[in-house]
JSON list of C-alpha atoms in Angstrom, two decimals:
[
{"chain": "A", "resi": 41, "resn": "MET", "atom": "CA", "xyz": [-0.42, 1.87, -3.78]},
{"chain": "A", "resi": 42, "resn": "GLY", "atom": "CA", "xyz": [3.20, 2.06, -4.93]},
{"chain": "A", "resi": 43, "resn": "ALA", "atom": "CA", "xyz": [3.46, -1.64, -5.73]},
{"chain": "A", "resi": 44, "resn": "ASN", "atom": "CA", "xyz": [0.25, -1.53, -7.77]},
{"chain": "A", "resi": 45, "resn": "ILE", "atom": "CA", "xyz": [1.63, 1.38, -9.79]},
{"chain": "A", "resi": 46, "resn": "THR", "atom": "CA", "xyz": [4.90, -0.51, -10.25]},
{"chain": "A", "resi": 47, "resn": "ASN", "atom": "CA", "xyz": [2.97, -3.54, -11.52]},
{"chain": "A", "resi": 48, "resn": "MET", "atom": "CA", "xyz": [1.37, -1.34, -14.18]},
{"chain": "A", "resi": 49, "resn": "TYR", "atom": "CA", "xyz": [4.65, 0.28, -15.12]},
{"chain": "A", "resi": 50, "resn": "ALA", "atom": "CA", "xyz": [6.46, -3.07, -15.29]},
{"chain": "A", "resi": 51, "resn": "ALA", "atom": "CA", "xyz": [3.87, -4.39, -17.74]},
{"chain": "A", "resi": 52, "resn": "ALA", "atom": "CA", "xyz": [3.79, -1.19, -19.80]},
{"chain": "A", "resi": 53, "resn": "ARG", "atom": "CA", "xyz": [7.59, -0.77, -19.98]},
{"chain": "A", "resi": 54, "resn": "PRO", "atom": "CA", "xyz": [9.04, -4.25, -19.49]},
{"chain": "A", "resi": 55, "resn": "GLU", "atom": "CA", "xyz": [12.39, -3.25, -21.00]},
{"chain": "A", "resi": 56, "resn": "ARG", "atom": "CA", "xyz": [12.97, -0.77, -18.16]},
{"chain": "A", "resi": 57, "resn": "LEU", "atom": "CA", "xyz": [12.82, -3.14, -15.17]},
{"chain": "A", "resi": 58, "resn": "SER", "atom": "CA", "xyz": [14.85, -6.27, -14.53]},
{"chain": "A", "resi": 59, "resn": "HIS", "atom": "CA", "xyz": [13.38, -6.97, -11.08]},
{"chain": "A", "resi": 60, "resn": "PHE", "atom": "CA", "xyz": [11.33, -5.40, -8.32]},
{"chain": "A", "resi": 61, "resn": "VAL", "atom": "CA", "xyz": [9.79, -6.10, -4.94]},
{"chain": "A", "resi": 62, "resn": "ASN", "atom": "CA", "xyz": [6.01, -5.96, -4.73]},
{"chain": "A", "resi": 63, "resn": "ILE", "atom": "CA", "xyz": [4.95, -5.24, -1.15]},
{"chain": "A", "resi": 64, "resn": "GLU", "atom": "CA", "xyz": [1.20, -5.79, -0.73]},
{"chain": "A", "resi": 65, "resn": "GLY", "atom": "CA", "xyz": [0.39, -4.74, -4.33]},
{"chain": "A", "resi": 66, "resn": "TYR", "atom": "CA", "xyz": [-2.37, -7.22, -5.20]},
{"chain": "A", "resi": 67, "resn": "ALA", "atom": "CA", "xyz": [-5.11, -4.89, -6.50]},
{"chain": "A", "resi": 68, "resn": "PRO", "atom": "CA", "xyz": [-7.90, -5.22, -7.20]},
{"chain": "A", "resi": 69, "resn": "ILE", "atom": "CA", "xyz": [-8.70, -6.26, -3.64]},
{"chain": "A", "resi": 70, "resn": "PRO", "atom": "CA", "xyz": [-11.97, -8.20, -3.29]},
{"chain": "A", "resi": 71, "resn": "GLU", "atom": "CA", "xyz": [-14.79, -6.22, -1.69]},
{"chain": "A", "resi": 72, "resn": "PHE", "atom": "CA", "xyz": [-12.51, -3.19, -1.20]},
{"chain": "A", "resi": 73, "resn": "PHE", "atom": "CA", "xyz": [-15.07, -0.64, -2.33]},
{"chain": "A", "resi": 74, "resn": "LYS", "atom": "CA", "xyz": [-18.02, -0.30, 0.03]},
{"chain": "A", "resi": 75, "resn": "GLY", "atom": "CA", "xyz": [-21.40, 0.71, -1.37]},
{"chain": "A", "resi": 76, "resn": "SER", "atom": "CA", "xyz": [-22.59, 1.12, -4.92]},
{"chain": "A", "resi": 77, "resn": "LEU", "atom": "CA", "xyz": [-20.29, 2.33, -7.67]},
{"chain": "A", "resi": 78, "resn": "GLY", "atom": "CA", "xyz": [-22.28, 5.56, -7.74]},
{"chain": "A", "resi": 79, "resn": "ASN", "atom": "CA", "xyz": [-21.56, 6.12, -4.04]},
{"chain": "A", "resi": 80, "resn": "VAL", "atom": "CA", "xyz": [-17.87, 5.35, -4.51]},
{"chain": "A", "resi": 81, "resn": "ILE", "atom": "CA", "xyz": [-17.61, 7.82, -7.40]},
{"chain": "A", "resi": 82, "resn": "GLY", "atom": "CA", "xyz": [-19.56, 10.37, -5.34]},
{"chain": "A", "resi": 83, "resn": "ARG", "atom": "CA", "xyz": [-17.05, 10.10, -2.45]},
{"chain": "A", "resi": 84, "resn": "TRP", "atom": "CA", "xyz": [-14.18, 10.49, -4.90]},
{"chain": "A", "resi": 85, "resn": "LEU", "atom": "CA", "xyz": [-15.77, 13.62, -6.41]},
{"chain": "A", "resi": 86, "resn": "GLU", "atom": "CA", "xyz": [-16.21, 15.06, -2.90]},
{"chain": "A", "resi": 87, "resn": "HIS", "atom": "CA", "xyz": [-12.50, 14.52, -2.23]},
{"chain": "A", "resi": 88, "resn": "LEU", "atom": "CA", "xyz": [-11.63, 16.30, -5.46]},
{"chain": "A", "resi": 89, "resn": "ARG", "atom": "CA", "xyz": [-13.81, 19.26, -4.56]},
{"chain": "A", "resi": 90, "resn": "ASP", "atom": "CA", "xyz": [-12.86, 19.45, -0.90]},
{"chain": "A", "resi": 91, "resn": "PRO", "atom": "CA", "xyz": [-9.58, 17.65, -0.24]},
{"chain": "A", "resi": 92, "resn": "SER", "atom": "CA", "xyz": [-8.82, 16.84, 3.35]},
{"chain": "A", "resi": 93, "resn": "GLU", "atom": "CA", "xyz": [-6.57, 19.29, 5.07]},
{"chain": "A", "resi": 94, "resn": "VAL", "atom": "CA", "xyz": [-3.04, 18.40, 5.98]},
{"chain": "A", "resi": 95, "resn": "ARG", "atom": "CA", "xyz": [-2.83, 17.31, 9.62]},
{"chain": "A", "resi": 96, "resn": "THR", "atom": "CA", "xyz": [-0.44, 19.28, 11.77]},
{"chain": "A", "resi": 97, "resn": "TYR", "atom": "CA", "xyz": [1.28, 18.09, 14.94]},
{"chain": "A", "resi": 98, "resn": "ALA", "atom": "CA", "xyz": [2.42, 20.08, 17.95]},
{"chain": "A", "resi": 99, "resn": "ASP", "atom": "CA", "xyz": [5.71, 18.18, 18.07]},
{"chain": "A", "resi": 100, "resn": "TYR", "atom": "CA", "xyz": [7.39, 14.91, 17.11]},
{"chain": "A", "resi": 101, "resn": "ALA", "atom": "CA", "xyz": [6.03, 13.23, 20.24]},
{"chain": "A", "resi": 102, "resn": "GLN", "atom": "CA", "xyz": [2.46, 13.87, 19.06]},
{"chain": "A", "resi": 103, "resn": "LEU", "atom": "CA", "xyz": [3.31, 12.51, 15.61]},
{"chain": "A", "resi": 104, "resn": "THR", "atom": "CA", "xyz": [4.87, 9.44, 17.28]},
{"chain": "A", "resi": 105, "resn": "ARG", "atom": "CA", "xyz": [1.66, 8.85, 19.24]},
{"chain": "A", "resi": 106, "resn": "ARG", "atom": "CA", "xyz": [-0.41, 9.23, 16.05]},
{"chain": "A", "resi": 107, "resn": "LEU", "atom": "CA", "xyz": [1.74, 6.65, 14.25]},
{"chain": "A", "resi": 108, "resn": "MET", "atom": "CA", "xyz": [1.38, 4.22, 17.15]},
{"chain": "A", "resi": 109, "resn": "LYS", "atom": "CA", "xyz": [-2.39, 4.76, 17.28]},
{"chain": "A", "resi": 110, "resn": "GLY", "atom": "CA", "xyz": [-2.63, 4.04, 13.55]},
{"chain": "A", "resi": 111, "resn": "ASN", "atom": "CA", "xyz": [-0.52, 0.91, 13.81]},
{"chain": "A", "resi": 112, "resn": "ARG", "atom": "CA", "xyz": [-0.69, -0.92, 17.13]},
{"chain": "A", "resi": 113, "resn": "ARG", "atom": "CA", "xyz": [2.23, -3.12, 16.05]},
{"chain": "A", "resi": 114, "resn": "LEU", "atom": "CA", "xyz": [4.74, -0.25, 16.23]},
{"chain": "A", "resi": 115, "resn": "ASN", "atom": "CA", "xyz": [6.82, -0.02, 19.36]},
{"chain": "A", "resi": 116, "resn": "GLN", "atom": "CA", "xyz": [7.85, 3.35, 20.79]},
{"chain": "A", "resi": 117, "resn": "ALA", "atom": "CA", "xyz": [11.40, 3.33, 19.40]},
{"chain": "A", "resi": 118, "resn": "ARG", "atom": "CA", "xyz": [10.33, 2.42, 15.87]},
{"chain": "A", "resi": 119, "resn": "ALA", "atom": "CA", "xyz": [7.49, 4.99, 15.92]},
{"chain": "A", "resi": 120, "resn": "GLU", "atom": "CA", "xyz": [9.91, 7.69, 17.10]},
{"chain": "A", "resi": 121, "resn": "TYR", "atom": "CA", "xyz": [12.29, 6.83, 14.27]},
{"chain": "A", "resi": 122, "resn": "LEU", "atom": "CA", "xyz": [9.47, 6.93, 11.70]},
{"chain": "A", "resi": 123, "resn": "ALA", "atom": "CA", "xyz": [8.25, 10.26, 13.07]},
{"chain": "A", "resi": 124, "resn": "SER", "atom": "CA", "xyz": [11.76, 11.69, 12.76]},
{"chain": "A", "resi": 125, "resn": "GLN", "atom": "CA", "xyz": [11.93, 10.57, 9.12]},
{"chain": "A", "resi": 126, "resn": "LEU", "atom": "CA", "xyz": [8.34, 11.37, 8.08]},
{"chain": "A", "resi": 127, "resn": "GLY", "atom": "CA", "xyz": [7.92, 14.63, 9.97]},
{"chain": "A", "resi": 128, "resn": "HIS", "atom": "CA", "xyz": [8.71, 17.89, 8.24]},
{"chain": "A", "resi": 129, "resn": "VAL", "atom": "CA", "xyz": [8.39, 21.49, 9.38]},
{"chain": "A", "resi": 130, "resn": "ASP", "atom": "CA", "xyz": [6.61, 23.35, 6.57]},
{"chain": "A", "resi": 131, "resn": "GLU", "atom": "CA", "xyz": [7.03, 26.96, 5.46]},
{"chain": "A", "resi": 132, "resn": "ARG", "atom": "CA", "xyz": [4.50, 28.08, 8.12]},
{"chain": "A", "resi": 133, "resn": "GLY", "atom": "CA", "xyz": [6.55, 26.41, 10.85]},
{"chain": "A", "resi": 134, "resn": "GLU", "atom": "CA", "xyz": [4.05, 23.58, 11.38]},
{"chain": "A", "resi": 135, "resn": "LEU", "atom": "CA", "xyz": [5.03, 19.94, 11.75]},
{"chain": "A", "resi": 136, "resn": "ILE", "atom": "CA", "xyz": [3.40, 17.82, 9.04]},
{"chain": "A", "resi": 137, "resn": "VAL", "atom": "CA", "xyz": [3.98, 14.44, 7.44]},
{"chain": "A", "resi": 138, "resn": "ALA", "atom": "CA", "xyz": [6.09, 14.98, 4.33]},
{"chain": "A", "resi": 139, "resn": "ALA", "atom": "CA", "xyz": [3.68, 13.39, 1.85]},
{"chain": "A", "resi": 140, "resn": "ASP", "atom": "CA", "xyz": [1.13, 14.54, -0.66]},
{"chain": "A", "resi": 141, "resn": "PRO", "atom": "CA", "xyz": [-2.30, 14.17, 0.99]},
{"chain": "A", "resi": 142, "resn": "LYS", "atom": "CA", "xyz": [-3.82, 13.46, -2.42]},
{"chain": "A", "resi": 143, "resn": "ALA", "atom": "CA", "xyz": [-1.76, 10.26, -2.58]},
{"chain": "A", "resi": 144, "resn": "ARG", "atom": "CA", "xyz": [-4.36, 8.75, -0.24]},
{"chain": "A", "resi": 145, "resn": "PHE", "atom": "CA", "xyz": [-7.13, 9.34, -2.78]},
{"chain": "A", "resi": 146, "resn": "ILE", "atom": "CA", "xyz": [-8.48, 6.11, -4.16]},
{"chain": "A", "resi": 147, "resn": "SER", "atom": "CA", "xyz": [-9.39, 5.82, -7.81]},
{"chain": "A", "resi": 148, "resn": "PRO", "atom": "CA", "xyz": [-13.12, 5.22, -7.99]},
{"chain": "A", "resi": 149, "resn": "ILE", "atom": "CA", "xyz": [-12.78, 2.59, -10.67]},
{"chain": "A", "resi": 150, "resn": "SER", "atom": "CA", "xyz": [-10.41, -0.33, -10.24]},
{"chain": "A", "resi": 151, "resn": "LEU", "atom": "CA", "xyz": [-8.99, -2.90, -12.62]},
{"chain": "A", "resi": 152, "resn": "HIS", "atom": "CA", "xyz": [-11.09, -5.97, -13.16]},
{"chain": "A", "resi": 153, "resn": "ARG", "atom": "CA", "xyz": [-9.63, -9.22, -11.84]},
{"chain": "A", "resi": 154, "resn": "GLU", "atom": "CA", "xyz": [-9.03, -10.50, -15.39]},
{"chain": "A", "resi": 155, "resn": "GLN", "atom": "CA", "xyz": [-7.22, -7.30, -16.32]},
{"chain": "A", "resi": 156, "resn": "ALA", "atom": "CA", "xyz": [-4.96, -7.61, -13.28]},
{"chain": "A", "resi": 157, "resn": "ILE", "atom": "CA", "xyz": [-4.01, -11.19, -14.11]},
{"chain": "A", "resi": 158, "resn": "SER", "atom": "CA", "xyz": [-3.37, -10.23, -17.73]},
{"chain": "A", "resi": 159, "resn": "LEU", "atom": "CA", "xyz": [-1.26, -7.29, -16.56]},
{"chain": "A", "resi": 160, "resn": "TRP", "atom": "CA", "xyz": [0.80, -9.52, -14.26]},
{"chain": "A", "resi": 161, "resn": "SER", "atom": "CA", "xyz": [1.38, -11.99, -17.12]},
{"chain": "A", "resi": 162, "resn": "GLU", "atom": "CA", "xyz": [2.99, -9.18, -19.16]},
{"chain": "A", "resi": 163, "resn": "ILE", "atom": "CA", "xyz": [5.60, -8.41, -16.49]},
{"chain": "A", "resi": 164, "resn": "GLU", "atom": "CA", "xyz": [8.98, -9.71, -17.64]},
{"chain": "A", "resi": 165, "resn": "ALA", "atom": "CA", "xyz": [10.93, -8.63, -14.57]},
{"chain": "A", "resi": 166, "resn": "ARG", "atom": "CA", "xyz": [11.79, -10.96, -11.69]},
{"chain": "A", "resi": 167, "resn": "VAL", "atom": "CA", "xyz": [9.25, -10.15, -8.98]},
{"chain": "A", "resi": 168, "resn": "LEU", "atom": "CA", "xyz": [9.34, -10.87, -5.27]},
{"chain": "A", "resi": 169, "resn": "CYS", "atom": "CA", "xyz": [5.80, -10.49, -3.89]},
{"chain": "A", "resi": 170, "resn": "ILE", "atom": "CA", "xyz": [5.62, -9.91, -0.14]},
{"chain": "A", "resi": 171, "resn": "ARG", "atom": "CA", "xyz": [2.57, -9.61, 2.04]},
{"chain": "A", "resi": 172, "resn": "GLY", "atom": "CA", "xyz": [1.83, -9.59, 5.73]},
{"chain": "A", "resi": 173, "resn": "GLU", "atom": "CA", "xyz": [0.03, -12.57, 7.21]},
{"chain": "A", "resi": 174, "resn": "ASN", "atom": "CA", "xyz": [-2.22, -10.18, 9.19]},
{"chain": "A", "resi": 175, "resn": "SER", "atom": "CA", "xyz": [-2.76, -7.52, 6.54]},
{"chain": "A", "resi": 176, "resn": "PHE", "atom": "CA", "xyz": [-6.10, -6.36, 5.23]},
{"chain": "A", "resi": 177, "resn": "VAL", "atom": "CA", "xyz": [-4.97, -7.64, 1.84]},
{"chain": "A", "resi": 178, "resn": "THR", "atom": "CA", "xyz": [-4.48, -11.19, 3.11]},
{"chain": "A", "resi": 179, "resn": "ARG", "atom": "CA", "xyz": [-7.80, -11.09, 4.97]},
{"chain": "A", "resi": 180, "resn": "ALA", "atom": "CA", "xyz": [-9.64, -9.76, 1.91]},
{"chain": "A", "resi": 181, "resn": "PHE", "atom": "CA", "xyz": [-8.58, -12.79, -0.10]},
{"chain": "A", "resi": 182, "resn": "ASP", "atom": "CA", "xyz": [-9.50, -15.32, 2.63]},
{"chain": "A", "resi": 183, "resn": "LYS", "atom": "CA", "xyz": [-12.87, -15.94, 0.99]},
{"chain": "A", "resi": 184, "resn": "TYR", "atom": "CA", "xyz": [-11.18, -16.50, -2.38]},
{"chain": "A", "resi": 185, "resn": "PRO", "atom": "CA", "xyz": [-8.81, -19.44, -1.90]},
{"chain": "A", "resi": 186, "resn": "GLY", "atom": "CA", "xyz": [-6.20, -19.73, -4.58]},
{"chain": "A", "resi": 187, "resn": "GLU", "atom": "CA", "xyz": [-6.72, -16.22, -5.94]},
{"chain": "A", "resi": 188, "resn": "LEU", "atom": "CA", "xyz": [-3.45, -14.81, -4.61]},
{"chain": "A", "resi": 189, "resn": "ALA", "atom": "CA", "xyz": [-1.52, -17.83, -5.89]},
{"chain": "A", "resi": 190, "resn": "LEU", "atom": "CA", "xyz": [-3.16, -17.38, -9.31]},
{"chain": "A", "resi": 191, "resn": "ARG", "atom": "CA", "xyz": [-1.87, -13.82, -9.53]},
{"chain": "A", "resi": 192, "resn": "VAL", "atom": "CA", "xyz": [1.66, -14.77, -8.52]},
{"chain": "A", "resi": 193, "resn": "LYS", "atom": "CA", "xyz": [1.55, -17.74, -10.93]},
{"chain": "A", "resi": 194, "resn": "ALA", "atom": "CA", "xyz": [0.68, -15.31, -13.74]},
{"chain": "A", "resi": 195, "resn": "LEU", "atom": "CA", "xyz": [4.12, -13.72, -13.34]},
{"chain": "A", "resi": 196, "resn": "ARG", "atom": "CA", "xyz": [6.78, -15.05, -15.69]},
{"chain": "A", "resi": 197, "resn": "ASP", "atom": "CA", "xyz": [9.39, -15.02, -12.93]},
{"chain": "A", "resi": 198, "resn": "GLY", "atom": "CA", "xyz": [7.79, -14.44, -9.57]},
{"chain": "A", "resi": 199, "resn": "ARG", "atom": "CA", "xyz": [7.63, -15.84, -6.09]},
{"chain": "A", "resi": 200, "resn": "GLU", "atom": "CA", "xyz": [5.77, -14.90, -2.93]},
{"chain": "A", "resi": 201, "resn": "VAL", "atom": "CA", "xyz": [6.80, -14.62, 0.70]},
{"chain": "A", "resi": 202, "resn": "VAL", "atom": "CA", "xyz": [4.32, -14.14, 3.54]},
{"chain": "A", "resi": 203, "resn": "LEU", "atom": "CA", "xyz": [5.77, -12.47, 6.63]},
{"chain": "A", "resi": 204, "resn": "HIS", "atom": "CA", "xyz": [4.25, -13.76, 9.85]},
{"chain": "A", "resi": 205, "resn": "ASP", "atom": "CA", "xyz": [3.12, -11.34, 12.53]},
{"chain": "A", "resi": 206, "resn": "ALA", "atom": "CA", "xyz": [3.08, -8.47, 10.02]},
{"chain": "A", "resi": 207, "resn": "SER", "atom": "CA", "xyz": [0.29, -6.33, 8.61]},
{"chain": "A", "resi": 208, "resn": "HIS", "atom": "CA", "xyz": [0.01, -4.07, 5.55]},
{"chain": "A", "resi": 209, "resn": "ASN", "atom": "CA", "xyz": [2.73, -1.75, 6.87]},
{"chain": "A", "resi": 210, "resn": "LEU", "atom": "CA", "xyz": [5.23, -4.57, 7.20]},
{"chain": "A", "resi": 211, "resn": "HIS", "atom": "CA", "xyz": [8.05, -2.25, 6.12]},
{"chain": "A", "resi": 212, "resn": "HIS", "atom": "CA", "xyz": [7.44, -0.33, 9.35]},
{"chain": "A", "resi": 213, "resn": "GLU", "atom": "CA", "xyz": [6.85, -3.36, 11.54]},
{"chain": "A", "resi": 214, "resn": "VAL", "atom": "CA", "xyz": [9.48, -5.89, 10.47]},
{"chain": "A", "resi": 215, "resn": "PRO", "atom": "CA", "xyz": [12.05, -3.97, 8.39]},
{"chain": "A", "resi": 216, "resn": "GLU", "atom": "CA", "xyz": [14.91, -6.25, 9.44]},
{"chain": "A", "resi": 217, "resn": "GLU", "atom": "CA", "xyz": [13.05, -9.34, 8.25]},
{"chain": "A", "resi": 218, "resn": "LEU", "atom": "CA", "xyz": [12.09, -7.57, 5.04]},
{"chain": "A", "resi": 219, "resn": "ALA", "atom": "CA", "xyz": [15.70, -6.53, 4.41]},
{"chain": "A", "resi": 220, "resn": "ARG", "atom": "CA", "xyz": [16.90, -10.13, 4.74]},
{"chain": "A", "resi": 221, "resn": "LEU", "atom": "CA", "xyz": [14.76, -11.15, 1.79]}
]
């Protein structure tokens, strides 16, 4: 989500960015929304009315296990480190992930493909686009050969790197490789 927001900001305020790294920010993603638009908007309205509760964890070990369950590519040591950085004891003394749960809400209406390409063409900054070879983003574009390249080509000064054996959370999985770029 952050890279998609940065794409919008970079096009809207080109004088404020000289360069940025776009990690997996290729929205709109083909076939991302399941069901009719009415159903998608209905789910979004339900989230607004009844947002999901913040998950709590008994301890950092439980949070570590949750991170590993959510991303099978994480090893124990990396998951423990992430848990130590993401975990936060709130004012009630409960261990939570230090993030706004509403950040996971998905806008019910996405950019059209043509709008995204136009947006990318307005970005003046140097952009390094990075995606994981095994990410849901890469898989979503499999049926649309050339579409990812078209988006990167729309950038005035952009290039793309695909990290092998990495998924959408490549910054968790291969941070050393990412840092070398």
